Short mmCIF file of C-alpha atoms in Angstrom, two decimals:
data_model
loop_
_atom_site.label_atom_id
_atom_site.label_comp_id
_atom_site.label_asym_id
_atom_site.label_seq_id
_atom_site.Cartn_x
_atom_site.Cartn_y
_atom_site.Cartn_z
CA MET A 1 0.00 0.00 0.00
CA THR A 2 1.28 3.47 -0.80
CA VAL A 3 1.70 5.51 2.36
CA LEU A 4 -0.16 8.79 1.88
CA ILE A 5 0.09 10.09 5.43
CA ASP A 6 3.37 10.74 7.23
CA ILE A 7 3.80 11.78 10.86
CA VAL A 8 6.05 14.82 10.73
CA LYS A 9 6.35 15.47 14.44
CA ASP A 10 5.83 13.75 17.82
CA GLN A 11 7.49 10.64 16.39
CA ALA A 12 5.41 7.50 15.77
CA ARG A 13 3.40 7.49 18.99
CA SER A 14 0.76 4.81 18.84
CA GLU A 15 -2.27 7.13 18.70
CA ASN A 16 -0.77 9.25 15.95
CA GLY A 17 0.49 6.22 14.08
CA GLN A 18 -2.95 4.63 14.16
CA ARG A 19 -4.60 7.77 12.83
CA ALA A 20 -1.99 8.11 10.09
CA ALA A 21 -2.46 4.48 9.06
CA ALA A 22 -6.26 4.84 9.09
CA LEU A 23 -6.15 7.99 6.96
CA SER A 24 -3.69 6.40 4.56
CA ALA A 25 -6.05 3.45 4.11
CA LYS A 26 -9.02 5.81 3.68
CA TYR A 27 -7.23 7.84 1.03
CA GLU A 28 -5.85 4.83 -0.86
CA THR A 29 -8.81 4.67 -3.27
CA MET A 30 -9.40 8.41 -3.58
CA THR A 31 -8.17 10.73 -6.30
CA ALA A 32 -5.67 13.43 -5.40
CA GLN A 33 -8.41 16.06 -5.56
CA GLU A 34 -10.66 14.00 -3.28
CA ILE A 35 -7.83 13.53 -0.78
CA LEU A 36 -7.12 17.24 -0.66
CA ARG A 37 -10.78 18.17 -0.39
CA ASP A 38 -11.32 15.79 2.52
CA ALA A 39 -8.13 16.88 4.28
CA ILE A 40 -8.91 20.59 3.90
CA ARG A 41 -12.65 20.54 4.57
CA ASN A 42 -12.95 17.61 6.96
CA GLU A 43 -10.00 15.85 8.60
CA PHE A 44 -7.81 18.90 9.20
CA PHE A 45 -10.34 21.72 8.78
CA GLY A 46 -8.89 25.08 9.80
CA ASP A 47 -5.54 23.54 10.69
CA ILE A 48 -3.82 22.68 7.42
CA THR A 49 -1.35 24.40 5.13
CA LEU A 50 0.32 23.65 1.80
CA SER A 51 4.10 23.88 1.69
CA SER A 52 5.32 24.69 -1.81
CA SER A 53 8.74 25.25 -3.37
CA PHE A 54 7.11 26.70 -6.51
CA GLY A 55 9.35 24.30 -8.38
CA ALA A 56 8.98 22.19 -11.50
CA ASP A 57 5.78 20.32 -10.55
CA SER A 58 4.39 22.64 -7.87
CA ALA A 59 1.62 24.12 -10.01
CA VAL A 60 -0.37 20.87 -9.81
CA LEU A 61 -1.04 20.94 -6.06
CA LEU A 62 -1.32 24.72 -6.05
CA HIS A 63 -4.02 24.53 -8.71
CA MET A 64 -5.90 21.81 -6.82
CA VAL A 65 -5.81 23.85 -3.63
CA SER A 66 -6.97 26.99 -5.44
CA GLU A 67 -10.03 25.08 -6.65
CA ILE A 68 -10.88 23.95 -3.11
CA ASP A 69 -9.85 26.88 -0.89
CA PRO A 70 -7.75 29.71 -2.35
CA SER A 71 -7.43 31.22 1.14
CA LEU A 72 -5.49 28.19 2.43
CA PRO A 73 -2.07 29.26 3.76
CA VAL A 74 0.71 28.40 1.29
CA LEU A 75 4.13 28.23 2.94
CA PHE A 76 7.15 29.26 0.88
CA LEU A 77 10.68 28.90 2.24
CA ASP A 78 12.63 31.89 0.96
CA THR A 79 16.28 30.88 1.32
CA ASP A 80 17.64 34.09 -0.21
CA ARG A 81 19.26 31.72 -2.69
CA HIS A 82 16.38 31.13 -5.11
CA PHE A 83 16.73 31.64 -8.85
CA PHE A 84 15.01 34.90 -9.78
CA GLN A 85 12.93 32.82 -12.19
CA THR A 86 11.51 30.88 -9.23
CA LEU A 87 10.41 34.09 -7.51
CA GLN A 88 8.82 35.32 -10.73
CA TYR A 89 7.09 31.95 -11.20
CA ARG A 90 5.83 32.10 -7.61
CA ASP A 91 4.28 35.50 -8.20
CA GLU A 92 2.84 34.40 -11.56
CA LEU A 93 1.13 31.34 -10.07
CA LYS A 94 -0.13 33.30 -7.07
CA ALA A 95 -1.84 35.78 -9.39
CA LYS A 96 -3.07 33.26 -11.98
CA LEU A 97 -4.54 30.87 -9.41
CA GLY A 98 -5.88 33.54 -7.08
CA LEU A 99 -3.94 32.28 -4.07
CA GLN A 100 -4.81 34.61 -1.21
CA ASN A 101 -2.52 33.61 1.64
CA LEU A 102 1.14 33.21 0.69
CA VAL A 103 3.27 32.92 3.84
CA VAL A 104 6.99 33.53 3.30
CA LEU A 105 9.35 31.86 5.79
CA LYS A 106 12.99 32.92 6.11
CA ALA A 107 16.02 32.19 8.26
CA ASP A 108 16.28 34.08 11.52
CA GLU A 109 18.39 37.17 10.75
CA THR A 110 20.49 36.84 13.90
CA GLU A 111 21.18 33.16 13.25
CA ALA A 112 22.04 33.85 9.60
CA ALA A 113 24.45 36.64 10.54
CA SER A 114 26.13 34.40 13.11
CA GLU A 115 26.28 31.16 11.13
CA ASP A 116 26.65 32.39 7.56
CA ALA A 117 28.18 35.85 7.76
CA LYS A 118 30.10 35.37 4.51
CA GLY A 119 27.19 33.76 2.65
CA THR A 120 29.28 30.72 1.77
CA LEU A 121 27.79 28.13 4.13
CA TRP A 122 26.16 26.42 1.15
CA ARG A 123 29.65 25.57 -0.10
CA THR A 124 31.40 24.68 3.17
CA ASN A 125 28.53 22.84 4.86
CA PRO A 126 25.41 22.41 2.69
CA ASP A 127 23.60 20.43 5.40
CA ALA A 128 24.04 23.29 7.85
CA CYS A 129 22.88 25.77 5.20
CA CYS A 130 19.69 23.80 4.59
CA ASP A 131 19.14 23.52 8.33
CA LEU A 132 19.52 27.28 8.75
CA ARG A 133 17.44 28.34 5.76
CA LYS A 134 14.87 25.56 5.45
CA VAL A 135 14.56 23.17 8.37
CA ARG A 136 14.56 25.67 11.25
CA PRO A 137 12.21 28.23 9.64
CA LEU A 138 9.70 25.45 8.96
CA ASN A 139 10.13 23.97 12.43
CA ARG A 140 9.43 27.33 14.04
CA ILE A 141 6.03 27.61 12.44
CA MET A 142 5.26 23.99 13.37
CA GLU A 143 6.21 24.22 17.04
CA GLY A 144 3.81 22.43 19.36
CA GLY A 145 1.04 19.94 18.66
CA LYS A 146 0.78 16.97 16.33
CA HIS A 147 1.62 17.26 12.66
CA PHE A 148 0.75 15.02 9.74
CA LYS A 149 1.98 15.29 6.17
CA VAL A 150 -0.59 14.50 3.48
CA ASN A 151 0.86 13.22 0.19
CA PRO A 152 -1.99 13.30 -2.38
CA LEU A 153 0.39 12.81 -5.32
CA ALA A 154 2.25 9.85 -3.80
CA GLY A 155 1.04 7.51 -6.54
CA TRP A 156 1.41 9.90 -9.46
CA THR A 157 3.86 9.45 -12.33
CA GLN A 158 5.51 12.12 -14.45
CA ASP A 159 2.99 11.32 -17.18
CA ASP A 160 0.17 12.08 -14.72
CA LEU A 161 1.76 15.41 -13.86
CA ASP A 162 2.31 16.31 -17.51
CA ALA A 163 -1.30 15.45 -18.35
CA TYR A 164 -2.57 17.67 -15.53
CA PHE A 165 -0.46 20.60 -16.71
CA ALA A 166 -1.87 20.18 -20.21
CA ARG A 167 -5.48 19.72 -19.11
CA TYR A 168 -5.54 22.93 -17.09
CA ASP A 169 -3.09 24.89 -19.25
CA LEU A 170 -0.78 25.54 -16.32
CA PRO A 171 2.43 27.50 -16.90
CA HIS A 172 5.70 25.64 -16.49
CA HIS A 173 8.66 26.86 -14.49
CA PRO A 174 10.82 28.77 -17.00
CA LEU A 175 14.00 26.90 -15.99
CA ILE A 176 12.66 23.53 -17.14
CA GLU A 177 13.36 24.29 -20.78
CA GLN A 178 16.89 25.29 -19.79
CA GLY A 179 17.65 21.79 -18.49
CA PHE A 180 16.50 22.05 -14.88
CA PRO A 181 13.89 19.30 -14.24
CA SER A 182 14.39 19.72 -10.48
CA ILE A 183 14.91 23.21 -9.11
CA GLY A 184 16.35 24.32 -5.79
CA CYS A 185 18.69 27.14 -4.81
CA PHE A 186 20.86 28.62 -7.57
CA THR A 187 23.96 27.89 -5.49
CA CYS A 188 23.29 24.14 -5.39
CA THR A 189 21.40 23.34 -8.61
CA LYS A 190 22.85 22.58 -12.03
CA PRO A 191 21.20 21.64 -15.34
CA VAL A 192 21.20 17.94 -16.22
CA GLU A 193 21.85 16.12 -19.46
CA THR A 194 19.16 14.20 -21.32
CA GLY A 195 18.74 10.76 -19.78
CA GLN A 196 20.17 11.71 -16.40
CA ASP A 197 18.13 11.41 -13.22
CA ALA A 198 15.98 14.50 -12.73
CA ARG A 199 17.54 15.24 -9.35
CA SER A 200 21.15 14.65 -10.39
CA GLY A 201 21.65 18.39 -10.68
CA ARG A 202 20.82 18.95 -7.01
CA TRP A 203 23.94 19.22 -4.82
CA ALA A 204 25.89 17.78 -7.76
CA GLY A 205 29.28 16.39 -6.82
CA THR A 206 28.28 15.74 -3.21
CA GLU A 207 26.60 12.88 -1.38
CA LYS A 208 23.74 15.15 -0.30
CA VAL A 209 20.37 14.26 -1.87
CA GLU A 210 17.76 15.92 0.37
CA CYS A 211 17.41 19.22 2.21
CA GLY A 212 16.07 17.72 5.44
CA ILE A 213 12.43 18.82 5.45
CA HIS A 214 11.11 15.65 3.78
CA ASN A 215 12.65 13.00 6.02
CA PRO A 216 9.85 10.53 6.90
CA ILE A 217 9.18 9.48 10.48
CA TYR A 218 6.14 7.27 10.04
CA GLY A 219 5.91 4.72 7.26
CA GLY A 220 8.21 5.82 4.48
CA GLU A 221 7.33 3.87 1.35
CA GLY A 222 5.81 6.11 -1.26
CA ILE A 223 6.66 9.29 0.62
#
């Protein structure tokens, strides 16, 4: 079974684990739109956000959310290292989809000045840079309580994503046609050659493959 619900915080305590497993089973036969609608209007009503990188495939979930509740908070981690095209794309999608509640999260200024005064932490310690600019800002807004991550696109393929873009005439991130199928910070993202893994341009030349905000705690398969 594809795991659609992941416990993000409080570890896998039995009560939380049971709810996550029950929701995952419930959502197994639903479409992505049905999952989102139920999560937003029923299971997590008034207490749910969408976290978006405004990257290559982000328009799909953003469009689905805009059709259900355009006032839903959309969290965007501004690392101060984004391609300018990503910021333009963010603003374009926000306007086109009528998203009403974009919440921009950034590193604490004092921490950034102390830990990355020269702005080169991405080169000397990329894990620490991601922790400073991504993990901690997200953790601050999630402090306290129980948190679940809903993965409505867990079973989708690239063909599914492409078909959705075409069906709803969604704009693509402008860097895709320049050889960036996966887009992160400009300091740590390179274009890839045809046939290479889509994420091979992320932290190229290092063993790093993930920024730290997607590490699963409950389940794991399909996340």
